[in-house]
XYZ file of C-alpha atoms in Angstrom:
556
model
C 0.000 0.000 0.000
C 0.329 3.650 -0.697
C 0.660 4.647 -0.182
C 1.657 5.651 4.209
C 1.045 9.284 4.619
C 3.909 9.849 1.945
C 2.467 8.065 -0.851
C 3.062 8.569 -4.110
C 2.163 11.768 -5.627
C 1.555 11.610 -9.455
C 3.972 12.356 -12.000
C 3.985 13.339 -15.674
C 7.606 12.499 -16.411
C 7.695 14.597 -19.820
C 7.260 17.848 -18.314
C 8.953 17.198 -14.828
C 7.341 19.368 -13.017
C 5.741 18.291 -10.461
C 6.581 14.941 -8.017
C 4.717 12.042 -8.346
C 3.768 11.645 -4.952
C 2.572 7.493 -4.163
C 2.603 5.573 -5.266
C -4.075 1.371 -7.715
C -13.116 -4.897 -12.576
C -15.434 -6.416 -13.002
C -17.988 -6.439 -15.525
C -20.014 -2.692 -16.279
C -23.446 -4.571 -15.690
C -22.258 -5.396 -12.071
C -21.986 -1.859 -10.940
C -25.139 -0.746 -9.996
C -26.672 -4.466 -8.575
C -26.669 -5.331 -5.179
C -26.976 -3.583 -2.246
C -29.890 -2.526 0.223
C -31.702 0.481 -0.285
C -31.690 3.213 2.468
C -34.879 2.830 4.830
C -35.614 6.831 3.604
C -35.534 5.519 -0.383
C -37.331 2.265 -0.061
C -40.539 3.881 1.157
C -39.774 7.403 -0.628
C -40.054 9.630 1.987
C -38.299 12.645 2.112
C -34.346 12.283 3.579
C -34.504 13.135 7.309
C -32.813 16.422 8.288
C -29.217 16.658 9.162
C -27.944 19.043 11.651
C -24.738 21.077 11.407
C -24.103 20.379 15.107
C -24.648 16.621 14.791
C -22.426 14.097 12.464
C -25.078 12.909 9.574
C -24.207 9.816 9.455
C -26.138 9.284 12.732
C -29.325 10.373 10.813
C -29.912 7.296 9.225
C -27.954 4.271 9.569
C -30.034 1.735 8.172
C -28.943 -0.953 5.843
C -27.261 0.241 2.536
C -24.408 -1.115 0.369
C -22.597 1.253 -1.800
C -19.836 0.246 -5.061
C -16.548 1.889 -4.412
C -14.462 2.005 -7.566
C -10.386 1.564 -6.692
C -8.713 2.868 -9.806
C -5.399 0.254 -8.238
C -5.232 -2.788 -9.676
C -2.738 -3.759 -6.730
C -5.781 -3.025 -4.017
C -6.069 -6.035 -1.710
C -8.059 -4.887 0.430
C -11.714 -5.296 -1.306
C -13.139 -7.850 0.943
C -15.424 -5.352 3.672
C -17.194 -6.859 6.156
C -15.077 -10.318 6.702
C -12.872 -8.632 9.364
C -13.701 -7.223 12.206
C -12.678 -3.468 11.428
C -14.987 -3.355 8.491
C -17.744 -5.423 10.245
C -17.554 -2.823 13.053
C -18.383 0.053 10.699
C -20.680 -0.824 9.279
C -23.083 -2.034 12.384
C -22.628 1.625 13.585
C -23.053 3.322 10.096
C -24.765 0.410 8.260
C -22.587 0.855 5.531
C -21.700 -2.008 3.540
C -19.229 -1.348 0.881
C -18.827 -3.560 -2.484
C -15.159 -2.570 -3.878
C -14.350 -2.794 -7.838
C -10.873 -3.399 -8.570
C -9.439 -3.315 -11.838
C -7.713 -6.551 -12.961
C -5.643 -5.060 -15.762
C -4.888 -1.490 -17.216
C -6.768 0.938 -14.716
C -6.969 3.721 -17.339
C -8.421 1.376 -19.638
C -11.152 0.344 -17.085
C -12.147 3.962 -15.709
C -12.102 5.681 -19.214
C -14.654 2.691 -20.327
C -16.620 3.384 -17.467
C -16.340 7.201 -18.341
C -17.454 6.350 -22.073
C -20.879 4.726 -20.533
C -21.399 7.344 -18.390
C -22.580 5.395 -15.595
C -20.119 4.951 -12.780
C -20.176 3.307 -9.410
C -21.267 5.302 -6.196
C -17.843 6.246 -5.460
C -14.562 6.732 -7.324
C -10.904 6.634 -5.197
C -8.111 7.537 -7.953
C -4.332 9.170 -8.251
C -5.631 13.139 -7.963
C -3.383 13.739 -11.013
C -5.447 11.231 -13.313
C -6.704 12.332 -16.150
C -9.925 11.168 -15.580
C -10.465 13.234 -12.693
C -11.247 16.330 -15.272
C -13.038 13.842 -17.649
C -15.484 12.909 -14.777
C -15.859 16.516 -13.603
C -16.170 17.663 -17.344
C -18.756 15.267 -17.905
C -20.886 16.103 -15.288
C -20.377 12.293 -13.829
C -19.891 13.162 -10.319
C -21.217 15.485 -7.795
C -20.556 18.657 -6.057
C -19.473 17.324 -2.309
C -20.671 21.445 -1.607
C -23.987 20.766 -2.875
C -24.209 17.577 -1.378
C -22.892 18.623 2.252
C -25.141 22.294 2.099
C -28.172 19.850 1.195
C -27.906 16.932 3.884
C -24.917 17.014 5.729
C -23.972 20.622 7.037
C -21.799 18.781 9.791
C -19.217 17.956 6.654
C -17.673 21.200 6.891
C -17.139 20.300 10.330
C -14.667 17.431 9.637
C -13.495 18.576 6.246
C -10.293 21.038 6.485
C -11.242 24.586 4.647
C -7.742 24.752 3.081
C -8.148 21.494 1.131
C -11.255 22.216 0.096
C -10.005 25.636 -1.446
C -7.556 23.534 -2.811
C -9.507 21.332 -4.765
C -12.484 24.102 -5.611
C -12.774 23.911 -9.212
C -13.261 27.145 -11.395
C -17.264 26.681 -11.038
C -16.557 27.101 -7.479
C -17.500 23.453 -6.532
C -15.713 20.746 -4.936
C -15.502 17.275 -6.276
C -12.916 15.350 -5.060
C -12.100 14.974 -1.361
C -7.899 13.798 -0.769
C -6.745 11.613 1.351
C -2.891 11.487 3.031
C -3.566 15.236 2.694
C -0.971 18.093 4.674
C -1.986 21.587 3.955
C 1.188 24.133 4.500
C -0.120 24.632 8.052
C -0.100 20.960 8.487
C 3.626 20.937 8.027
C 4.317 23.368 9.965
C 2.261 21.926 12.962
C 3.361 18.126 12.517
C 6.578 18.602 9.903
C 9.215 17.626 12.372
C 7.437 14.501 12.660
C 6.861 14.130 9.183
C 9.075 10.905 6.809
C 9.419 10.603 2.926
C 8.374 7.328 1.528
C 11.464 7.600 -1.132
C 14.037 5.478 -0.238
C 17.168 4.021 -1.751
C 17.741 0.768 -0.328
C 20.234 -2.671 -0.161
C 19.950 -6.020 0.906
C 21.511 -5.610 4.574
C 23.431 -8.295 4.562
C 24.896 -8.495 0.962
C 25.537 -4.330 1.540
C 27.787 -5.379 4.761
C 29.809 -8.348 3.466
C 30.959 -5.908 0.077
C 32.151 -3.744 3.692
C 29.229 -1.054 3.334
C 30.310 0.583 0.040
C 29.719 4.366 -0.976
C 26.633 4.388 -3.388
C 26.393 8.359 -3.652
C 28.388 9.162 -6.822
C 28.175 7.210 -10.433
C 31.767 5.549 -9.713
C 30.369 4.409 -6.482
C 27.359 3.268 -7.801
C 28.745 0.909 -10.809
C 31.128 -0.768 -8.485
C 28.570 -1.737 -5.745
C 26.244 -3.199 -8.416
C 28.974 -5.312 -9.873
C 30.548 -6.393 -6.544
C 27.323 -7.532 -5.476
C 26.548 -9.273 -9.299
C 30.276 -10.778 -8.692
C 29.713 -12.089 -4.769
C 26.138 -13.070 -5.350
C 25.321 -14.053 -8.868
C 22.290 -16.119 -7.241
C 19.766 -16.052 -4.711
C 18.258 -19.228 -3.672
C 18.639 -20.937 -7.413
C 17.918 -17.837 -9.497
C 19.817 -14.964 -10.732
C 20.545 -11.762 -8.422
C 19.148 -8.260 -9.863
C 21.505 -5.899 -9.317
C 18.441 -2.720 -8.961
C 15.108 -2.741 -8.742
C 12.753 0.372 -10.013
C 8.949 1.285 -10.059
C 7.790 -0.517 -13.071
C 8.039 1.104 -16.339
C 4.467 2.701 -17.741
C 3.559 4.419 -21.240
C 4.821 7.940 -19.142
C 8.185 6.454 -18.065
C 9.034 5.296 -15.108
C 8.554 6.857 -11.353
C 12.219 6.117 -9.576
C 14.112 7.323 -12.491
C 12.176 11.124 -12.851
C 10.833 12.987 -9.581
C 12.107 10.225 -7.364
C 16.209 10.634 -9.005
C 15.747 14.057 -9.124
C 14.583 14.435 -5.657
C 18.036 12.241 -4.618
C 19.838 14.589 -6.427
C 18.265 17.568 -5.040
C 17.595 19.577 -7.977
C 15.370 22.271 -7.834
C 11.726 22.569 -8.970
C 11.905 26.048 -9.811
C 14.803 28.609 -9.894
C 13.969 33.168 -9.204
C 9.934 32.182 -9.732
C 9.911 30.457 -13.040
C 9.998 26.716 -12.765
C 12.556 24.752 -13.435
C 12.947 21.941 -16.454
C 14.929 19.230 -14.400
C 14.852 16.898 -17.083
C 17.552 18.929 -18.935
C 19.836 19.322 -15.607
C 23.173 17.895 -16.001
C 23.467 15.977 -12.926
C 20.280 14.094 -13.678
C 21.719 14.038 -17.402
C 24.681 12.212 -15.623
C 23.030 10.025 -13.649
C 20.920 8.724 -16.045
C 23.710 8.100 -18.265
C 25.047 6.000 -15.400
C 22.119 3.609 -15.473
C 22.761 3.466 -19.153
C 26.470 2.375 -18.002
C 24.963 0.017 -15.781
C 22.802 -1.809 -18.351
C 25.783 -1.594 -21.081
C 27.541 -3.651 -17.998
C 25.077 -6.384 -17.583
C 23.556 -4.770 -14.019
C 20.156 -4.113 -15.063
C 17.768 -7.100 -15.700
C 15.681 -7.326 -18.565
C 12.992 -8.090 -15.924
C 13.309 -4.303 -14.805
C 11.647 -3.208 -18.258
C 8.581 -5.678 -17.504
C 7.506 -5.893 -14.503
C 4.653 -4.736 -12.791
C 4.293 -4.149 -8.851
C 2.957 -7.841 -8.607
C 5.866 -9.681 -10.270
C 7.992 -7.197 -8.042
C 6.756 -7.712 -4.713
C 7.279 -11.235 -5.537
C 11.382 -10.804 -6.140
C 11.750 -8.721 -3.413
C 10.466 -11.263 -1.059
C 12.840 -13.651 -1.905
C 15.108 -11.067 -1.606
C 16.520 -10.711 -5.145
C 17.430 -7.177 -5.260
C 20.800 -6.156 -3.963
C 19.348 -2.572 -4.106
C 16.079 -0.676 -5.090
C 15.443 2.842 -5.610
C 11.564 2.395 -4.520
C 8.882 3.285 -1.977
C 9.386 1.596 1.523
C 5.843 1.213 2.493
C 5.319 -0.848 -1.240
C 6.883 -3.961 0.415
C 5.967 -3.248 3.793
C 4.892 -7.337 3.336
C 7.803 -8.451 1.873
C 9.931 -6.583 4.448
C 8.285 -8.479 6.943
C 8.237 -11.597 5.147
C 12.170 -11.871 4.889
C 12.490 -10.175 8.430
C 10.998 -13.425 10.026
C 13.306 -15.553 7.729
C 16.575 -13.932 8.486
C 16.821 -10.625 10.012
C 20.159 -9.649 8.265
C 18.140 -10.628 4.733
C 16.335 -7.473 4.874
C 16.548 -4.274 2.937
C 17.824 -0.815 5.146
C 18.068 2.794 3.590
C 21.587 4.152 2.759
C 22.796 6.728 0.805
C 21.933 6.624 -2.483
C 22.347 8.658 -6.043
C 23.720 12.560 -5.407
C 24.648 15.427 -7.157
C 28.374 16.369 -7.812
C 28.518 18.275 -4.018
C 27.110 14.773 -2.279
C 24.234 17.562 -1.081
C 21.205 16.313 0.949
C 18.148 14.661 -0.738
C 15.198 16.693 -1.135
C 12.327 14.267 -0.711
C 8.896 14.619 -0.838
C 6.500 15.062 2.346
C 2.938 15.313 2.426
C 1.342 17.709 0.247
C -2.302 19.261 0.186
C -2.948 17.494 -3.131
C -2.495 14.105 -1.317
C -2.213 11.033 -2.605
C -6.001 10.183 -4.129
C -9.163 12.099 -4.329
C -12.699 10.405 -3.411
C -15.419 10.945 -5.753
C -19.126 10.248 -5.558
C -20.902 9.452 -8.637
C -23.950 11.387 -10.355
C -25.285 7.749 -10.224
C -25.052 7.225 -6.483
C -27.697 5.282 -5.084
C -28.160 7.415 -1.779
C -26.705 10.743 -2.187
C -27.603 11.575 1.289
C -25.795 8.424 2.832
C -22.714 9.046 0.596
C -22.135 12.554 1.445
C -22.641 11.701 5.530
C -20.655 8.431 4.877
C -17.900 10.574 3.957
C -18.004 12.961 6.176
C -17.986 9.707 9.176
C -14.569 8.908 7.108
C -12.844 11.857 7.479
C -13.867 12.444 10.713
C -11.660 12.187 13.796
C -14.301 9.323 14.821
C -13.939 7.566 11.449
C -10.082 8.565 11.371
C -10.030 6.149 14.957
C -12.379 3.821 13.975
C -10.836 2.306 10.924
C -7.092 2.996 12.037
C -7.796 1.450 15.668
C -11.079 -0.544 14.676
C -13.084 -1.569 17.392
C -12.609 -1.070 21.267
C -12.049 -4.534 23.362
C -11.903 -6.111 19.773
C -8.836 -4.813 18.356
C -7.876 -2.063 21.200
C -7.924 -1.192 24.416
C -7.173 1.431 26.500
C -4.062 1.349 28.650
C -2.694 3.917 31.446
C -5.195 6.774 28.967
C -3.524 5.875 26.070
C -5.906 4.062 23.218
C -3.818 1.114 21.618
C -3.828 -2.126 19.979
C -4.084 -5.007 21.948
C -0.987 -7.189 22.359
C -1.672 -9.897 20.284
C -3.321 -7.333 17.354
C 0.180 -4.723 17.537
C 1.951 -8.287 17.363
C 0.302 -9.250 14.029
C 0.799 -5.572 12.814
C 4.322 -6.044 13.472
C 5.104 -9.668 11.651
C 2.570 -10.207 8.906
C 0.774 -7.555 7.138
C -1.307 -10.113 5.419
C -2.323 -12.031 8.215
C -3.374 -8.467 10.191
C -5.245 -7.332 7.798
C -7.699 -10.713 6.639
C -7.618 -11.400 10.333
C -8.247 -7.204 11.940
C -8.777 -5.006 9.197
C -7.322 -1.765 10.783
C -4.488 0.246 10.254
C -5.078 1.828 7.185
C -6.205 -1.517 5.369
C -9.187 1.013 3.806
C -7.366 4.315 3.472
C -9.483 5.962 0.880
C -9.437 8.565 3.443
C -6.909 8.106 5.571
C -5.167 10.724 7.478
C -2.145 10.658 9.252
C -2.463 14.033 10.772
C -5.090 12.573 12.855
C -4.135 8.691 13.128
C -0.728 9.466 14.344
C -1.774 9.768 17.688
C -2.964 6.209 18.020
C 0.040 4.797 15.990
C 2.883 2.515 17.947
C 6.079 2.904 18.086
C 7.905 1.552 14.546
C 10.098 -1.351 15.069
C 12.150 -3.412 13.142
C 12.375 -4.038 10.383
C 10.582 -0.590 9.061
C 12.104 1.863 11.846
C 15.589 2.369 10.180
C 13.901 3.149 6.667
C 12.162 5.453 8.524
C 14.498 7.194 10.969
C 16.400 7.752 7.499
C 14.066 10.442 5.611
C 13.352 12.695 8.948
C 15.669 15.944 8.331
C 15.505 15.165 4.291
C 11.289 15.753 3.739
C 9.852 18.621 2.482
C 6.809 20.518 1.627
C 6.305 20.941 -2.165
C 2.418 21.809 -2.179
C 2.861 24.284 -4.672
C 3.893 22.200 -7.418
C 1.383 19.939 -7.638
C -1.589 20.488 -9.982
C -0.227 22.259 -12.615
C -0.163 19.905 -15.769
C -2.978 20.528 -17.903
C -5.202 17.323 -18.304
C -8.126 16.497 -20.446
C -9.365 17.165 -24.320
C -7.837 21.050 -23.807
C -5.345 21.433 -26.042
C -2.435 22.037 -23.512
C -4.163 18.808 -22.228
C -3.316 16.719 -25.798
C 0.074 18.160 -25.527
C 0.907 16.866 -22.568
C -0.439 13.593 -23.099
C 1.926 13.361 -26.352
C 4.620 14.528 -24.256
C 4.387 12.409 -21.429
C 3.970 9.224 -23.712
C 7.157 10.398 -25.590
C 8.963 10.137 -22.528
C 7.243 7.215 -22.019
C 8.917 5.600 -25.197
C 12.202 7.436 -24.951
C 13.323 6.409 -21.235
C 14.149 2.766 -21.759
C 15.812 3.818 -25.275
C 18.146 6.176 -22.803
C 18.936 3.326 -21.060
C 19.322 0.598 -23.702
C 21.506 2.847 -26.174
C 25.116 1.181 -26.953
C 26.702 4.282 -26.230
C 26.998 8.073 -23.973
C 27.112 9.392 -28.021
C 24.033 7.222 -28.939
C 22.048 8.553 -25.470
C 22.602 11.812 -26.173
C 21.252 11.938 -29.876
C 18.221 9.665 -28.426
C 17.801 12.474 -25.870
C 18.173 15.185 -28.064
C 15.628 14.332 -30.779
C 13.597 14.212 -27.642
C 13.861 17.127 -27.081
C 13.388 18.425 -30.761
C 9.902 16.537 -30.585
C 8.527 17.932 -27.539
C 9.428 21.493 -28.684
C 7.615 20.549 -32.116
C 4.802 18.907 -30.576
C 3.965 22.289 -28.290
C 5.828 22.148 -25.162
C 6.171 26.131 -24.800
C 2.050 26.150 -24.498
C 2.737 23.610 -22.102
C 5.226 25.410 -19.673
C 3.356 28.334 -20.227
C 0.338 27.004 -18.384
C 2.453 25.443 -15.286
C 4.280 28.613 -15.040
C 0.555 30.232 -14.341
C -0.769 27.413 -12.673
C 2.435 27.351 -10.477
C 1.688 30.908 -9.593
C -2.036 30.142 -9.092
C -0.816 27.784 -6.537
C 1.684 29.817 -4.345
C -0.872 32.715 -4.191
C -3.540 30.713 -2.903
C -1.535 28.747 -0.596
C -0.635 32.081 1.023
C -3.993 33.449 1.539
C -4.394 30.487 3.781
């Protein structure tokens, strides 16, 4: 999972502009079956009255089942109501939810969806997807204003107002609610507690018997991979690979834009006009480094093809000697080979830096988040689904799905709420087993928020707390650079598209070329495309949207 408070942020790797941040189908005629009715919409009598003093979901909490759509193929956690977390919930809500998880190419599934214009009740998706404008465009989701001013004025109780002015839309309505949200105030309330999810990491015990090698410049680098490729050509019967990356998509791929350039600290804008990192030279010569490393025989062809599945399936049988990757993505495997051999795990070191060795600069929470929560046009209850949501991202919600239910999953202990021993136990050593067998934690975080969950969270241990303990003092705030590529059928929109997939098609060329002359013709016909295909119109619209941003993140 995202991801942890840190998750991914979205990234079109064309234009380089703003960070990723988190790293996520059934049949259309399922959508809309199943499901109790709301005791107010069987008999069609009007929708009882909420109060702004009162939380609406207490209004009504008869019987209902609402579709959730989870644009993540990866999601695991679609089973509601066969733990006790989700069980819980729902007998004080009587909520049921039915989750819709894509099996293949998410983009593929949502935009087929979009096509039909019917979609389920609600929509969780990367806040930098495309389809976000589509559905909002289309008129295939609702206002959460309307909604709330309607039957739920409690929502802007619970909601925060800075988000929401974040994500008003120029009609002056709100559609999409985020979750692992941190407003600039946020950071500077909780910041010093604040981690990065962007890690470079080794396999502990191959890193210490090649006697802890410097990984920070390209030299470095190279030699550590091929020591380890030397000293441990296999792992348990089948080849060792060398470096693992987020999987490569039709955009690029995720470690080797933001994430790099984050490790290398260079900056997202330079005197108010943002910055084109793609053309900096220490990225320039770090890529050309991995493009050293493949010429060398240190990057697998399985790097070019995986997907987060096939991944998470290497890493727990420990194949990588080092990743440049999101620690919470293998929070199972982590634990997994922890329990086998503690040395067998992976720890955070180091990694890629510029020429100076300076600091990373890695991402933090932003107010964009990590998803946004929509609720269909087609909901079957729009009064439950607005109070629903508001019981979510609630403090009460917050508690109940992070700490589930009390005597069940927690207790209290000298006035401190916190999971039982034999619960924080299973949180500790298996993941998988903790969440089919307790369901809390974050197992549904379609509106998670750490601001508020923190206070109920234990201690880390190993083997997560040294990833961890490495990113305080390198994570920072970057709120103003999200949101600023143009998306949809505008025509800065199409460019961007054609850029990103560009990218998309170049990277792996970058890294496959035969030679530092062949990379840099590859690279610059990239950049003779782009230019042709209407990047200026492009830039032009981040540099305003960019400015946009900063203003209204001061009047906060």
């Amino acid at each position: 999972m995202k991801e942890n408070t840190n998750h991914r942020k979205w990234y079109k790797p064309a234009l380089m502009l703003t960070l990723a941040s988190m790293m996520m189908f059934t049949t259309a005629c399922s959508y809309f079956g199943g499901g109790s009715k709301s005791a107010s919409e069987q008999s069609n009598t009007p929708v009882k009255a909420a109060s702004a003093n009162e939380p609406g979901w207490k209004v009504d909490t008869s019987p209902i089942t609402f579709d959730w759509y989870m644009n993540f193929s990866w999601y695991t956690g679609s089973d509601w109501g066969t733990d006790p977390t989700s069980q819980y919930v729902t007998k004080k809500t009587g909520v049921s939810l039915k989750f819709i998880v894509p099996a293949g190419n998410e983009n593929e599934k949502l935009n087929t969806m979009i096509a039909s214009g019917k979609l389920p009740d609600f929509i969780t998706l990367g806040w930098g997807e495309d389809a976000v404008k589509k559905m909002i465009e289309g008129k295939l989701v609702l206002p959460l204003n309307e909604l709330a001013d309607q039957y739920d004025p409690y929502f802007y109780k619970v909601t925060d107002p800075a988000k929401l002015a974040w994500y008003t839309q120029p009609d002056g309505n709100v559609y999409g609610y985020p979750n692992a949200s941190s407003s600039p105030a946020d950071f500077a309330k909780y910041g010093k507690n604040y981690l990065s999810n962007q890690v470079f990491v080794v396999r502990k015990d191959m890193y210490e018997a090649l006697g802890k090698p410097d990984m920070r410049t390209p030299e470095g680098f190279l030699k550590a991979l091929n020591m380890a490729k030397e000293k441990f050509p296999e792992v348990n019967g089948q080849p060792l690979i060398p470096l693992g990356l987020h999987e490569f998509t039709e955009n690029g791929n995720y470690s080797l834009e933001g994430y790099l350039q984050n490790f290398l600290a260079i900056p997202m804008e330079k005197d108010g006009k943002l910055y084109d990192r793609t053309t900096d030279p220490e990225y320039l010569r770090w890529l050309k480094t991995f493009r050293q490393a493949n010429q060398d025989g240190l990057l697998s062809k399985d790097i070019f093809i995986d997907k987060r599945s096939q991944m998470e399936e290497k890493i727990a049988q420990g194949r990588y000697f080092a990743m440049l990757y999101q620690r919470s993505d293998f929070n199972t495997q982590q634990n997994a080979l922890y329990a086998k051999d503690p040395n067998s795990v992976y720890i955070a070191v180091d990694g890629p830096s510029d020429s100076k060795l300076d600091q990373p600069i890695l991402s933090g929470p932003v107010i964009s988040g990590w998803t946004v929560t929509l609720i269909s046009k087609n909901v079957k209850d729009k009064a439950r689904a607005i109070r629903f949501l508001e019981y979510m991202i609630s403090e009460e919600g917050q508690k109940d799905l992070y700490l589930g239910e009390k005597g069940v999953t927690y207790d209290t202990v000298d006035g401190k709420d916190q999971f039982k021993p034999e619960v924080l136990k299973s949180l500790n050593t298996d993941r998988s087993e903790f969440d089919t067998k307790y369901g809390a934690s974050h197992k549904y975080w379609m509106q998670m928020n750490t601001n508020i969950t923190d206070q109920w969270k234990p201690e880390s241990v190993a083997p997560f707390k040294q990833m961890e303990d490495w990113t305080k003092g390198k994570t920072v705030s970057s709120s103003e650079f999200d949101q600023l590529n143009p998306t949809g059928n505008s025509p800065e929109g199409i460019i961007n598209t054609k850029i990103s997939q560009l990218w998309g098609k170049t990277l792996p060329k970058l890294l496959l070329a035969s030679s530092d002359s062949e990379f840099d013709q590859l690279f610059n016909e990239y950049l003779s495309k782009r230019e042709a295909d209407g990047l200026a119109k492009v830039q032009a619209y981040q540099q305003t949207e960019y400015e946009k941003n900063k203003a209204k993140l001061e009047a906060q």
